[in-house]
XYZ file of C-alpha atoms in Angstrom:
185
model
C -4.292 57.757 -14.213
C -2.447 56.480 -17.125
C 0.854 56.484 -15.401
C -0.514 54.493 -12.444
C -2.182 52.036 -14.869
C 1.126 51.741 -16.893
C 2.985 51.081 -13.743
C 0.484 48.517 -12.605
C 0.714 46.639 -15.790
C 4.480 46.705 -15.674
C 4.557 45.533 -12.254
C 2.103 42.723 -12.979
C 4.122 41.629 -16.120
C 7.279 41.654 -14.193
C 5.553 39.465 -11.360
C 4.256 36.981 -13.725
C 7.664 36.669 -15.265
C 9.313 36.151 -12.040
C 6.766 33.569 -10.994
C 7.215 31.635 -14.249
C 11.115 31.903 -13.931
C 11.240 30.765 -10.333
C 8.592 27.976 -10.965
C 10.402 26.628 -13.967
C 12.606 23.657 -13.226
C 15.063 22.408 -15.828
C 14.898 18.860 -14.544
C 12.228 16.539 -15.819
C 9.578 15.748 -13.040
C 10.134 11.999 -13.295
C 13.654 12.257 -11.995
C 12.344 13.731 -8.765
C 11.849 10.871 -6.423
C 10.256 11.637 -2.974
C 12.405 10.350 0.081
C 10.958 7.186 1.528
C 9.071 7.710 4.664
C 10.887 7.458 7.894
C 10.053 4.234 9.836
C 7.746 4.642 12.755
C 9.531 5.061 16.037
C 8.650 1.597 17.201
C 8.053 -1.064 14.524
C 7.729 -3.871 17.119
C 4.541 -2.650 18.836
C 2.138 -5.144 20.396
C -0.766 -6.293 18.091
C -3.932 -8.054 18.901
C -4.108 -9.799 15.658
C -6.513 -12.720 16.053
C -5.601 -14.210 12.665
C -4.383 -17.926 12.129
C -1.213 -17.359 10.318
C -0.422 -20.991 9.533
C -3.872 -21.456 8.225
C -3.664 -18.278 5.994
C -0.284 -19.343 4.698
C -1.761 -22.835 3.923
C -4.918 -21.563 2.276
C -3.149 -18.829 0.147
C -0.126 -21.171 -0.751
C -2.708 -23.912 -1.891
C -4.396 -21.326 -4.286
C -1.123 -20.236 -5.525
C 0.288 -23.647 -6.171
C -2.751 -24.661 -8.204
C -3.247 -21.430 -10.115
C -6.575 -19.716 -10.308
C -9.126 -18.412 -12.793
C -9.284 -14.629 -11.731
C -12.359 -14.220 -13.759
C -10.870 -12.047 -16.692
C -7.325 -13.666 -16.286
C -6.183 -17.214 -15.869
C -3.274 -17.044 -13.435
C -0.732 -20.121 -13.565
C 0.650 -21.438 -10.457
C 2.817 -19.039 -8.210
C 5.574 -19.830 -5.842
C 4.715 -20.170 -2.240
C 4.610 -17.046 -0.161
C 6.140 -16.527 3.409
C 4.700 -14.681 6.474
C 6.537 -11.387 7.204
C 6.151 -9.550 10.582
C 6.790 -6.151 8.988
C 3.842 -6.646 6.384
C 1.689 -7.905 9.215
C 2.334 -4.711 11.175
C 1.603 -2.532 8.005
C -1.695 -4.655 7.621
C -2.531 -4.121 11.355
C -2.086 -0.531 11.312
C -4.354 -0.099 8.149
C -7.089 -2.404 9.580
C -6.964 -0.465 12.815
C -7.142 2.945 10.952
C -10.079 1.750 8.835
C -11.734 0.514 12.071
C -11.036 3.504 14.141
C -11.749 6.235 11.573
C -14.833 4.451 9.999
C -13.691 4.079 6.199
C -13.064 1.151 3.765
C -10.347 1.957 1.139
C -6.878 1.118 0.109
C -5.895 4.888 0.443
C -6.193 6.111 3.980
C -7.886 9.456 5.036
C -4.453 11.055 4.812
C -3.865 10.103 1.315
C -1.246 7.218 1.970
C -1.231 4.043 0.229
C -0.006 0.543 1.132
C 3.620 1.375 -0.330
C 3.916 4.119 2.231
C 2.551 1.982 5.099
C 4.811 -0.870 4.227
C 8.051 1.414 3.966
C 7.043 3.101 7.377
C 7.503 -0.397 8.837
C 11.032 -0.442 7.601
C 10.327 -2.860 4.730
C 12.340 -2.071 1.684
C 10.124 -3.286 -1.201
C 10.690 -3.641 -4.902
C 6.961 -4.473 -5.500
C 3.717 -4.482 -3.413
C 0.188 -5.306 -3.441
C -2.891 -5.022 -1.071
C -6.104 -6.755 -0.540
C -8.830 -5.642 1.998
C -12.025 -7.119 3.111
C -14.918 -6.086 5.354
C -17.319 -8.398 7.052
C -17.783 -11.201 9.533
C -15.156 -13.580 7.878
C -12.884 -16.372 8.724
C -9.637 -17.068 7.185
C -11.217 -19.609 4.796
C -13.985 -17.043 3.674
C -11.724 -14.159 3.395
C -9.271 -16.088 0.895
C -12.243 -17.493 -0.787
C -13.549 -13.998 -1.483
C -10.229 -12.804 -2.515
C -9.664 -15.664 -4.865
C -13.143 -15.296 -6.502
C -12.619 -11.486 -7.140
C -10.837 -10.817 -10.333
C -8.867 -7.817 -9.038
C -7.990 -9.350 -5.511
C -7.233 -12.686 -7.230
C -4.620 -11.113 -9.509
C -2.841 -9.580 -6.420
C -3.124 -12.862 -4.528
C -1.565 -14.814 -7.296
C 1.117 -12.359 -8.443
C 4.241 -14.284 -8.702
C 6.438 -11.211 -7.790
C 5.283 -11.216 -4.251
C 7.275 -13.599 -2.036
C 5.917 -12.289 1.478
C 2.875 -11.403 3.073
C 1.038 -10.212 6.323
C -2.600 -10.450 7.128
C -4.399 -8.527 9.946
C -7.988 -8.224 11.227
C -9.262 -5.614 13.490
C -12.993 -5.549 14.014
C -14.346 -6.664 10.851
C -11.565 -4.950 8.705
C -9.099 -7.405 7.017
C -5.973 -6.233 5.262
C -3.568 -8.445 3.434
C -0.055 -6.743 2.469
C 2.042 -8.622 -0.140
C 5.462 -7.634 -1.334
C 9.003 -8.593 -2.335
C 11.890 -7.098 -0.868
C 14.437 -5.106 -2.770
C 17.427 -7.288 -3.835
C 20.583 -6.703 -1.807
C 23.570 -5.670 -3.926
C 27.132 -6.449 -2.412
């Protein structure tokens, strides 16, 4: 019995040592960067997006031009923002997913966030933000709600963002904002 107990302990010690040796990586974890997601096969799918793009751009750029009291932060004027079809597609997919799978969150049920969704549409971002809303809303009421919510307002007013897309599916609204990576020649 003693021999088998000693062998068992020696085997267990060797196994633990092997596991620790194999699991130990000399590179710091912050240097390990996951590969960006592959763009979906067709990023030009047809959307049934009923939002008024021109009105949304006008409303949002008016708020950005004036600056905004975001409740806990005063945000000065920010540059005008442009509409981007890839961001609209990412917004549309998220609104569709929330409507279809019956949830309301920035992270989808598969654990993916807006950065992943935006990348999957082929948009090479350097910064991104997302606002969502749920309800029987219009372009005016959704922008008004976002501008009166401290967290949403700070996203809406962030001067880093240069482009956006908004989509509505059912009563689920998603706004994706981003700035593209600079092209280096």
